[in-house]
Amino acid sequence: MGGTVWLCRDGWFGKQAERAAEAAYGLSAQAGLAVADLQVIGRNRTSKEAILSMLALKPGMPILKVSPEEARLALEELPWVAEATVERRLPDVIAVHLTEREPMAPWQLDGKIALIARQGGVV
């Protein structure tokens, strides 16, 4: 045999597995497991637009395709977000709980003013 290309993720089996997963996601959405609502708790300083942009959720998309861990990591990239928890609440809700950084003091460096969070670091 000339190698194991057909076993790798980009090989034939990998592509077939990806197609099967996409079909399963589609069927699950048709069965009612689709994103219909986003609930966010703890948002005070973070804009709705920033949250929606980071999550890239669309109404009707398969809820099982949403990775809570990837969503959490994306939200924790936002400047005001110290910690995030993301849950799928079947059949159709993505629930987000944010803990935002608390501003403590202004800080000036090179003529620019920034806020320092109570936990440390520039917000």
Short mmCIF file of C-alpha atoms in Angstrom, two decimals:
data_model
loop_
_atom_site.label_atom_id
_atom_site.label_comp_id
_atom_site.label_asym_id
_atom_site.label_seq_id
_atom_site.Cartn_x
_atom_site.Cartn_y
_atom_site.Cartn_z
CA MET A 1 0.00 0.00 0.00
CA GLY A 2 1.21 3.44 -0.85
CA GLY A 3 0.62 5.08 2.52
CA THR A 4 -2.21 5.98 4.84
CA VAL A 5 -3.57 9.10 3.16
CA TRP A 6 -7.05 7.57 3.10
CA LEU A 7 -7.01 7.33 6.90
CA CYS A 8 -6.15 10.95 7.61
CA ARG A 9 -8.68 13.61 8.36
CA ASP A 10 -8.46 15.08 4.87
CA GLY A 11 -8.67 11.70 3.19
CA TRP A 12 -11.67 9.85 1.87
CA PHE A 13 -12.83 8.53 5.26
CA GLY A 14 -12.46 11.93 6.84
CA LYS A 15 -14.56 13.56 4.14
CA GLN A 16 -17.22 10.86 4.44
CA ALA A 17 -17.34 11.30 8.21
CA GLU A 18 -17.69 15.07 7.78
CA ARG A 19 -20.56 14.61 5.29
CA ALA A 20 -22.30 12.19 7.66
CA ALA A 21 -21.92 14.61 10.57
CA GLU A 22 -23.35 17.50 8.50
CA ALA A 23 -26.31 15.33 7.48
CA ALA A 24 -26.92 14.37 11.12
CA TYR A 25 -26.79 18.03 12.17
CA GLY A 26 -29.29 18.90 9.45
CA LEU A 27 -31.66 16.15 10.56
CA SER A 28 -31.39 17.22 14.19
CA ALA A 29 -32.30 20.81 13.25
CA GLN A 30 -35.29 19.56 11.25
CA ALA A 31 -36.35 17.59 14.32
CA GLY A 32 -36.47 20.81 16.37
CA LEU A 33 -32.94 20.93 17.79
CA ALA A 34 -32.17 24.30 16.23
CA VAL A 35 -31.05 27.62 17.74
CA ALA A 36 -34.06 29.83 18.38
CA ASP A 37 -32.96 31.93 21.36
CA LEU A 38 -29.81 33.32 22.96
CA GLN A 39 -30.00 34.18 26.66
CA VAL A 40 -27.19 36.26 28.15
CA ILE A 41 -26.82 36.91 31.87
CA GLY A 42 -24.22 39.25 33.36
CA ARG A 43 -23.74 41.56 30.38
CA ASN A 44 -23.20 45.16 31.44
CA ARG A 45 -20.27 46.56 29.47
CA THR A 46 -19.92 44.05 26.65
CA SER A 47 -22.00 44.99 23.61
CA LYS A 48 -24.65 42.68 22.23
CA GLU A 49 -23.04 43.03 18.82
CA ALA A 50 -19.67 41.82 20.14
CA ILE A 51 -21.27 38.76 21.71
CA LEU A 52 -23.23 37.89 18.57
CA SER A 53 -20.15 38.38 16.43
CA MET A 54 -18.01 36.09 18.58
CA LEU A 55 -20.66 33.36 18.74
CA ALA A 56 -21.63 33.52 15.05
CA LEU A 57 -25.04 32.04 15.86
CA LYS A 58 -27.83 32.09 13.34
CA PRO A 59 -31.47 31.28 14.06
CA GLY A 60 -32.28 27.82 12.79
CA MET A 61 -28.73 26.48 12.84
CA PRO A 62 -28.34 23.05 14.44
CA ILE A 63 -27.92 23.54 18.19
CA LEU A 64 -25.83 20.37 18.41
CA LYS A 65 -23.28 21.99 16.09
CA VAL A 66 -22.64 24.74 18.67
CA SER A 67 -19.61 23.88 20.78
CA PRO A 68 -20.04 25.37 24.27
CA GLU A 69 -16.27 25.14 24.85
CA GLU A 70 -15.39 26.96 21.62
CA ALA A 71 -18.05 29.58 22.34
CA ARG A 72 -16.67 30.09 25.86
CA LEU A 73 -13.15 30.56 24.56
CA ALA A 74 -14.34 33.03 21.93
CA LEU A 75 -16.28 35.10 24.47
CA GLU A 76 -13.33 35.21 26.85
CA GLU A 77 -11.37 36.98 24.09
CA LEU A 78 -13.62 40.02 24.50
CA PRO A 79 -11.98 42.84 26.51
CA TRP A 80 -14.60 43.12 29.26
CA VAL A 81 -15.23 39.38 29.69
CA ALA A 82 -13.27 37.79 32.53
CA GLU A 83 -15.11 34.47 32.45
CA ALA A 84 -17.90 32.93 30.41
CA THR A 85 -20.07 29.85 30.70
CA VAL A 86 -21.99 28.60 27.67
CA GLU A 87 -24.66 25.91 27.71
CA ARG A 88 -26.96 24.30 25.18
CA ARG A 89 -30.45 24.10 26.66
CA LEU A 90 -32.28 21.71 24.46
CA PRO A 91 -34.24 21.96 22.34
CA ASP A 92 -33.44 25.51 21.16
CA VAL A 93 -31.65 27.84 23.63
CA ILE A 94 -28.01 28.86 23.96
CA ALA A 95 -27.46 30.22 27.47
CA VAL A 96 -24.47 32.43 28.27
CA HIS A 97 -23.38 33.62 31.69
CA LEU A 98 -20.72 36.34 31.72
CA THR A 99 -18.54 37.60 34.52
CA GLU A 100 -17.20 40.94 33.39
CA ARG A 101 -14.06 42.69 34.54
CA GLU A 102 -14.54 45.56 36.95
CA PRO A 103 -12.69 48.78 36.13
CA MET A 104 -10.52 49.99 38.97
CA ALA A 105 -8.44 52.93 37.74
CA PRO A 106 -7.47 54.82 34.61
CA TRP A 107 -3.93 54.38 33.35
CA GLN A 108 -2.07 56.62 30.96
CA LEU A 109 0.76 55.39 28.76
CA ASP A 110 2.21 57.24 25.79
CA GLY A 111 -0.64 59.75 25.88
CA LYS A 112 -3.35 57.08 25.73
CA ILE A 113 -5.72 56.41 28.60
CA ALA A 114 -6.88 52.87 29.35
CA LEU A 115 -8.75 51.26 32.22
CA ILE A 116 -7.11 48.80 34.55
CA ALA A 117 -9.35 45.97 35.74
CA ARG A 118 -9.64 45.13 39.42
CA GLN A 119 -8.22 41.67 38.61
CA GLY A 120 -5.28 43.28 36.77
CA GLY A 121 -4.62 43.92 33.14
CA VAL A 122 -5.81 46.57 30.72
CA VAL A 123 -9.47 46.44 29.73
#
